[in-house]
PDB file of C-alpha atoms and ligand atoms in Angstrom:
ATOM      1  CA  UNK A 201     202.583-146.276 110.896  1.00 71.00           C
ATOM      2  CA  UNK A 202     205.996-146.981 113.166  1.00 72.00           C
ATOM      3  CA  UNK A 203     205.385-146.942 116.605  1.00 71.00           C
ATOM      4  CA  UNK A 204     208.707-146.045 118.549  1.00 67.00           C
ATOM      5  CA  UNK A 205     208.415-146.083 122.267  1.00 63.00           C
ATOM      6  CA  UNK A 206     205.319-143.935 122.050  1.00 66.00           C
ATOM      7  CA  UNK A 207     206.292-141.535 119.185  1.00 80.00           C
ATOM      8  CA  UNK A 208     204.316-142.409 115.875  1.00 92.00           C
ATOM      9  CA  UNK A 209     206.112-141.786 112.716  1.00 96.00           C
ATOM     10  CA  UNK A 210     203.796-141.837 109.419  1.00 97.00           C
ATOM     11  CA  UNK A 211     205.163-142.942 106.506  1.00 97.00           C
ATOM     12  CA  UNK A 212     204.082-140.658 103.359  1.00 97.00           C
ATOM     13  CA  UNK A 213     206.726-141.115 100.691  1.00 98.00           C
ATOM     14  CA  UNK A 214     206.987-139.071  98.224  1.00 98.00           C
ATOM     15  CA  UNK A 215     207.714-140.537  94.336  1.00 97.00           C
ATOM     16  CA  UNK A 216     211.054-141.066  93.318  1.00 96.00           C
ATOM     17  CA  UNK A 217     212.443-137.639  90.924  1.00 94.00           C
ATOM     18  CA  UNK A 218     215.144-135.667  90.109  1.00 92.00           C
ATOM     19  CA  UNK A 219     214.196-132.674  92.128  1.00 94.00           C
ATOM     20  CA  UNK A 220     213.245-134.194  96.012  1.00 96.00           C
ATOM     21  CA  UNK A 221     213.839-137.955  96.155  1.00 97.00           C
ATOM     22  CA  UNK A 222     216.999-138.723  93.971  1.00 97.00           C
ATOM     23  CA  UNK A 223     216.786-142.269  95.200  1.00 97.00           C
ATOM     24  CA  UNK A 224     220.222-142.467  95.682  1.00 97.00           C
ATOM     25  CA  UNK A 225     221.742-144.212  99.050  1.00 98.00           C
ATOM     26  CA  UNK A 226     222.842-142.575 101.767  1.00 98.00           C
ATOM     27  CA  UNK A 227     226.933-143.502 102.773  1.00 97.00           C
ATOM     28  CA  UNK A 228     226.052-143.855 106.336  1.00 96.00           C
ATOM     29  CA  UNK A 229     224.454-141.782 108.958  1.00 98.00           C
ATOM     30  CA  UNK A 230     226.986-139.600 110.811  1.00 98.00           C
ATOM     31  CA  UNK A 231     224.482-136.702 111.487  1.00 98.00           C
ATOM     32  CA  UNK A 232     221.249-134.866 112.171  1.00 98.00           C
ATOM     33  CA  UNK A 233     220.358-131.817 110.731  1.00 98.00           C
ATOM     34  CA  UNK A 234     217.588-129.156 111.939  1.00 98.00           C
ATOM     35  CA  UNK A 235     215.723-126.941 109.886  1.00 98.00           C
ATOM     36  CA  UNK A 236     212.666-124.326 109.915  1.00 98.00           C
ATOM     37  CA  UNK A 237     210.015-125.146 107.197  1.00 98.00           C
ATOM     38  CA  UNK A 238     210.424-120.962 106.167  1.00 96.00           C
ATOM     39  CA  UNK A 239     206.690-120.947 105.703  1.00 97.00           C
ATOM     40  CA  UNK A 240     204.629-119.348 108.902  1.00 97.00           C
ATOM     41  CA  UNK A 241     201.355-122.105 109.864  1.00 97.00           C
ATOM     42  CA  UNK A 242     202.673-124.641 107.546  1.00 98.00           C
ATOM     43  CA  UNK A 243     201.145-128.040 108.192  1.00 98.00           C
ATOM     44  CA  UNK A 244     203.323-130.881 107.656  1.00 98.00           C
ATOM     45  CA  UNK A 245     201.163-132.304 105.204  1.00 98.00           C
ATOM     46  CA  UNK A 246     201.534-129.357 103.566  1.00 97.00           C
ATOM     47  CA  UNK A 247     205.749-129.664 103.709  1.00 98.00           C
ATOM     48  CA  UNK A 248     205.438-133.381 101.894  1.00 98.00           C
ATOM     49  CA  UNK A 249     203.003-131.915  99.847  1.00 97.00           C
ATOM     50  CA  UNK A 250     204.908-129.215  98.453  1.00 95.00           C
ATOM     51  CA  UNK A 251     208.691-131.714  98.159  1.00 96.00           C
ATOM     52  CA  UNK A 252     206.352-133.597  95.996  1.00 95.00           C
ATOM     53  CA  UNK A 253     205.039-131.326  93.938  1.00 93.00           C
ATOM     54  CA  UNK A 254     208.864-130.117  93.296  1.00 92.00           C
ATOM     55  CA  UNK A 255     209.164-133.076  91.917  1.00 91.00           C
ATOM     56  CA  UNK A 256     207.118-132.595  88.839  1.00 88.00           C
ATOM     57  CA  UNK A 257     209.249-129.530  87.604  1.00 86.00           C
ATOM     58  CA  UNK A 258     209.316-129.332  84.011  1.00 76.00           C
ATOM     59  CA  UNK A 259     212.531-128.782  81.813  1.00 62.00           C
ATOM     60  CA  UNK A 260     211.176-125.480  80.648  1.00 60.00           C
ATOM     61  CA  UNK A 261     210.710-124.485  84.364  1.00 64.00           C
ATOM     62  CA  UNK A 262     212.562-120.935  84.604  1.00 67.00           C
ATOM     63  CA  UNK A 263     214.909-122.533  87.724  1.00 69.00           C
ATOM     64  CA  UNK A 264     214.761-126.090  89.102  1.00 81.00           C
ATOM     65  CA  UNK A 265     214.634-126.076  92.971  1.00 90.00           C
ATOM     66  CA  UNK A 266     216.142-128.756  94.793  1.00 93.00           C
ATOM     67  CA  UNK A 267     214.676-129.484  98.516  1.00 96.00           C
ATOM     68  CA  UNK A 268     213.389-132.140 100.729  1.00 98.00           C
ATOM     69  CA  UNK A 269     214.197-133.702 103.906  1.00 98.00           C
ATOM     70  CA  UNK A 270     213.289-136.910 105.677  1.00 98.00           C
ATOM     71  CA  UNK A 271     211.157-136.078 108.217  1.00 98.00           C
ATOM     72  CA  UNK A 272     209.002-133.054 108.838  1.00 98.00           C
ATOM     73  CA  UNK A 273     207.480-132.141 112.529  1.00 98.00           C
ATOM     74  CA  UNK A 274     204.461-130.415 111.751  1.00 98.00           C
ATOM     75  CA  UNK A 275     202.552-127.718 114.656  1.00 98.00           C
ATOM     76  CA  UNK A 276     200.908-130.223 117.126  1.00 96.00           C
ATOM     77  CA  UNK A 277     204.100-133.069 117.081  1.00 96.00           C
ATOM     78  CA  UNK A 278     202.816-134.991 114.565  1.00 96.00           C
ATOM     79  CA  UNK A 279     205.980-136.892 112.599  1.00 98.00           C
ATOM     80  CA  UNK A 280     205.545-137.536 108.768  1.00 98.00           C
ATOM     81  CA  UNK A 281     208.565-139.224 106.994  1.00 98.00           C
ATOM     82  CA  UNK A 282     208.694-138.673 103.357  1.00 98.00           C
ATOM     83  CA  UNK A 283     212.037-140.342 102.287  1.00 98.00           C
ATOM     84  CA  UNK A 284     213.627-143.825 103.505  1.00 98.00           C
ATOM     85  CA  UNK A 285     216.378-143.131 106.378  1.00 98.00           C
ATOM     86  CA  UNK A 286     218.853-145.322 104.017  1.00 98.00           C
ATOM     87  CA  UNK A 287     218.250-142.699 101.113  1.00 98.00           C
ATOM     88  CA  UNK A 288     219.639-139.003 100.201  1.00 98.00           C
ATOM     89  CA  UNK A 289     217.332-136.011 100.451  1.00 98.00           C
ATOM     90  CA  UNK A 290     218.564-132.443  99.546  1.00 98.00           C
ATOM     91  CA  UNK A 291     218.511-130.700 102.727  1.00 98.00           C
ATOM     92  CA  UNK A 292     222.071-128.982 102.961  1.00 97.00           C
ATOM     93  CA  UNK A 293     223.445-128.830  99.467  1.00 95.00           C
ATOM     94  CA  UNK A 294     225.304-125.692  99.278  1.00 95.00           C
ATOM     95  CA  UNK A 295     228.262-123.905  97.446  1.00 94.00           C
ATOM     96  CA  UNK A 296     231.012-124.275 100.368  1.00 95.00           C
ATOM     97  CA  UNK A 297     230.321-125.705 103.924  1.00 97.00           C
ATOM     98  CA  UNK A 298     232.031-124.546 107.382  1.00 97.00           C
ATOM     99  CA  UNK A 299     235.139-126.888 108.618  1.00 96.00           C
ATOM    100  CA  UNK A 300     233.459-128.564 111.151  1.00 95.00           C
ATOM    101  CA  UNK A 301     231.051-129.927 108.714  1.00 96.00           C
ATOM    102  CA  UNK A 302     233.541-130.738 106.269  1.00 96.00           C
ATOM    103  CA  UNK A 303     235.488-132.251 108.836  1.00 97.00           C
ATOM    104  CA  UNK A 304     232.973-134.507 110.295  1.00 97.00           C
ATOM    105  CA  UNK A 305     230.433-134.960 107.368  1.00 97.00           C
ATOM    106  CA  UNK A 306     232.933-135.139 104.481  1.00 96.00           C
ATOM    107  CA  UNK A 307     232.626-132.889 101.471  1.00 95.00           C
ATOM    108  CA  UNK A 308     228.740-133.449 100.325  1.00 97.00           C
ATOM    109  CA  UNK A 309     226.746-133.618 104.080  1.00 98.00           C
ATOM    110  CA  UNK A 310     223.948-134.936 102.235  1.00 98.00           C
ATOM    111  CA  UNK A 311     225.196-137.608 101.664  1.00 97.00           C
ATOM    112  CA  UNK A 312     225.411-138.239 105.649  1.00 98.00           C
ATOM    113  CA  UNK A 313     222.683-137.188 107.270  1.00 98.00           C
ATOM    114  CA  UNK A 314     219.332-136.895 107.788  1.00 98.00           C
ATOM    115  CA  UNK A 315     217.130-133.821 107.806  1.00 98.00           C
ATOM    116  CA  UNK A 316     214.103-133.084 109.891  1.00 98.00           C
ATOM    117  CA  UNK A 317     212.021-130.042 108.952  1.00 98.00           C
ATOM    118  CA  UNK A 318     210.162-128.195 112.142  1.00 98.00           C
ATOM    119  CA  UNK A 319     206.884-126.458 111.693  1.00 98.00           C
ATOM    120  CA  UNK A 320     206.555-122.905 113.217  1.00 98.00           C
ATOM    121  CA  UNK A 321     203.414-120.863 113.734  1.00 98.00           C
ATOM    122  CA  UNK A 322     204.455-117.614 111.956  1.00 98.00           C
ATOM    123  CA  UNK A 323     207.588-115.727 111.033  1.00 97.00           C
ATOM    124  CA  UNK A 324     209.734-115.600 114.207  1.00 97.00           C
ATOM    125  CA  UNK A 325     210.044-119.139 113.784  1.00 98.00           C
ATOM    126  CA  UNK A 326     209.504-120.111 117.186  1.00 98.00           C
ATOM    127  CA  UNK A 327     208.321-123.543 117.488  1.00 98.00           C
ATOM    128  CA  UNK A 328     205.531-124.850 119.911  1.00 98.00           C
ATOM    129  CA  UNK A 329     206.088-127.002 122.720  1.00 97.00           C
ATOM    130  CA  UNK A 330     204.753-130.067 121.142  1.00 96.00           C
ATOM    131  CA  UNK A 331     206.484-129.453 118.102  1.00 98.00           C
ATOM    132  CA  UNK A 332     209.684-129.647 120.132  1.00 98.00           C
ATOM    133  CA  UNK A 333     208.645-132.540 122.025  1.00 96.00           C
ATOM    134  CA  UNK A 334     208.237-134.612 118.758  1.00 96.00           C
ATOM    135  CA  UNK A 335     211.412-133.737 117.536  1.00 98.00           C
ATOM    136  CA  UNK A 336     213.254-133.820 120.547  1.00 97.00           C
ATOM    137  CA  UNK A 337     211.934-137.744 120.896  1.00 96.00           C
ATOM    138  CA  UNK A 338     212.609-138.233 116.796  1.00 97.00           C
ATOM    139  CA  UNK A 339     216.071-137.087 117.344  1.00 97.00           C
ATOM    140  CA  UNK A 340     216.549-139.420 120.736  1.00 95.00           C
ATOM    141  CA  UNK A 341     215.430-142.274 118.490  1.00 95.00           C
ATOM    142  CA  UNK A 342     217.590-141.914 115.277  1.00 97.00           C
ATOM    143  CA  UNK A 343     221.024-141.065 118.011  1.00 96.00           C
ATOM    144  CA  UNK A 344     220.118-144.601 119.429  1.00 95.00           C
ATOM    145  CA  UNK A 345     219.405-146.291 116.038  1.00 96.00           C
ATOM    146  CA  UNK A 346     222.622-144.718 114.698  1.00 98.00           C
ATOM    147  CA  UNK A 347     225.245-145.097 117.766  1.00 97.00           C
ATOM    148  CA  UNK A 348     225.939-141.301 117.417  1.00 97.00           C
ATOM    149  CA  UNK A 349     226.445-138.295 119.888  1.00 96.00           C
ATOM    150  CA  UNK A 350     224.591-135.231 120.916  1.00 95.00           C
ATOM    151  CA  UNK A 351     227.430-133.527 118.984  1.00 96.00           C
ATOM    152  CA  UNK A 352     226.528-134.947 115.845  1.00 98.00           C
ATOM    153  CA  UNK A 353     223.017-132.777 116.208  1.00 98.00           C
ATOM    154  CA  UNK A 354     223.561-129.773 114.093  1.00 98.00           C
ATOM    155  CA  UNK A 355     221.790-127.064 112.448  1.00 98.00           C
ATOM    156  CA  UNK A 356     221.432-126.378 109.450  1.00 98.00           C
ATOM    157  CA  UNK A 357     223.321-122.747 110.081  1.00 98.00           C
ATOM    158  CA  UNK A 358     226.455-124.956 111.642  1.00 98.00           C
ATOM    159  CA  UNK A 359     227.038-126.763 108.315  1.00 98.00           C
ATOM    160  CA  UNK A 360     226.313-123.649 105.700  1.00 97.00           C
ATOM    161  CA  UNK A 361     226.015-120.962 107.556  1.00 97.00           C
ATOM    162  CA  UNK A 362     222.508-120.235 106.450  1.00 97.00           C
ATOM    163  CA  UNK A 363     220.313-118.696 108.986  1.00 98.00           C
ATOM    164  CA  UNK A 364     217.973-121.781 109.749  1.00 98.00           C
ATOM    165  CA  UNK A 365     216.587-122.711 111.790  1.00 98.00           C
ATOM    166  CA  UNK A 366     215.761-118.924 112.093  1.00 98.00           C
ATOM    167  CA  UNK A 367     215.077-119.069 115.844  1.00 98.00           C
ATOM    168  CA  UNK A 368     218.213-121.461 116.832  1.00 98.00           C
ATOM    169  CA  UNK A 369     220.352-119.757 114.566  1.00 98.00           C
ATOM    170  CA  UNK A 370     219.345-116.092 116.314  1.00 98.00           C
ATOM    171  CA  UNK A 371     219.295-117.376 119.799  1.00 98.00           C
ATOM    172  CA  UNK A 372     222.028-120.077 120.691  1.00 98.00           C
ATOM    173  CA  UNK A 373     220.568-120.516 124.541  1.00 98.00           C
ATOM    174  CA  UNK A 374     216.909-121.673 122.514  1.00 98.00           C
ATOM    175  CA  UNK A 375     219.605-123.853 120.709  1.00 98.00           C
ATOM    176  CA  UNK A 376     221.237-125.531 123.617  1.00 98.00           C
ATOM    177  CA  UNK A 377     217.884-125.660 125.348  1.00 97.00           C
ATOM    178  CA  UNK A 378     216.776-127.634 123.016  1.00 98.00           C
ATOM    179  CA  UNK A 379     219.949-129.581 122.922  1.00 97.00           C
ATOM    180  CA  UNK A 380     219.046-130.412 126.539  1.00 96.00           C
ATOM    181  CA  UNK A 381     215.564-131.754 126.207  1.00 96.00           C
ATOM    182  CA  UNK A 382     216.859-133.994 123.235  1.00 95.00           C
ATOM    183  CA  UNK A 383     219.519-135.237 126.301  1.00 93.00           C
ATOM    184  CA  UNK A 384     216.727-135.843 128.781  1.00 92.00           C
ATOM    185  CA  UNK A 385     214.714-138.252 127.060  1.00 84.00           C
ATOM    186  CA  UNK A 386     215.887-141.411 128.530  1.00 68.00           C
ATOM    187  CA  UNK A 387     217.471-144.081 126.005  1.00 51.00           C
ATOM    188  CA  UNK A 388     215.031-145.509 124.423  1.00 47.00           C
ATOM    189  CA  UNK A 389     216.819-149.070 124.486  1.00 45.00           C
ATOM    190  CA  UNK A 390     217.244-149.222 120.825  1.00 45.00           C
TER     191      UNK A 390
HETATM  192 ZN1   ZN B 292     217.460-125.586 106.484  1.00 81.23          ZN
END
């Protein structure tokens, strides 16, 4: 377990496969990315669980799904990491990206930054309190660890358009809320 100013991060890494852990390094940090788990009472056991189950996909599996992220928040703040920071996870792999992204995060943002995954409760996809907390402290840490901005916090919706996280994508003043606590942690002299 990591102990960062208070906020515990558990390691649980997930094997090394085609489908969730490539194993491939990441070119640099240049961003953050939020996203809703999509599953209502998910645990974030459950999350890791489930990125490494993808992993054992067969080649005579009707589709092959690609997903996983770094961290995952799960419903009472607890942090699990499943992939290194220094490695790619498939978080925001899509068929075109908007022009901010491809302006600040180059042509593949997976490449360039790291995913967290937030737990929700049910199908609004509002989060709880603690779960914001969590990742609002997560989020203050990696900024400090990777000399970036508050601008270089995005959604998942800001780099494809997709609507996740449900909530921030559907309410922008949740967003920027949320923006805010992330800004009110104080540095945490990393
Ligand atoms: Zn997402």
């Amino acid at each position: 377990m990591k102990v960062e100013n208070g906020m515990q991060i558990e390691q649980r890494f997930i094997s090394i496969n085609k489908f969730s852990r490539p194993g491939v390094l990441l070119e640099g940090v240049r961003g953050i990315v939020v996203h809703w788990v999509d599953g209502a009472g998910q645990s974030a056991q459950n999350v890791v669980d489930y990125f490494e189950i993808l992993g054992k996909q067969g080649q005579l599996a009707p589709y092959e799904s690609f997903a996983s992220a770094h961290f995952v928040v799960g419903l009472y703040g607890e942090i699990l990491q499943c992939i290194p920071e220094n490695e790619m996870a498939y978080h925001v792999g899509a068929s075109a990206y908007t022009t901010i992204a491809r302006k600040k995060l180059g042509s593949y943002p997976n490449n360039s930054t790291l995913g967290i995954e937030f737990c929700h409760p049910d199908r609004t996809g509002v989060f709880r309190a603690e779960t914001l907390c969590a990742a609002a402290w997560l989020i203050r840490a990696l900024l400090g660890r990777y000399k970036l901005a508050y601008g270089d916090i995005y959604r998942h919706f800001d780099i494809t358009g997709k609507i996740c996280p449900k909530y921030f994508a559907e309410n922008e003043d949740a967003w920027r809320e949320f923006l805010h606590q992330c800004r009110a942690i104080e540095n945490s002299g990393e």
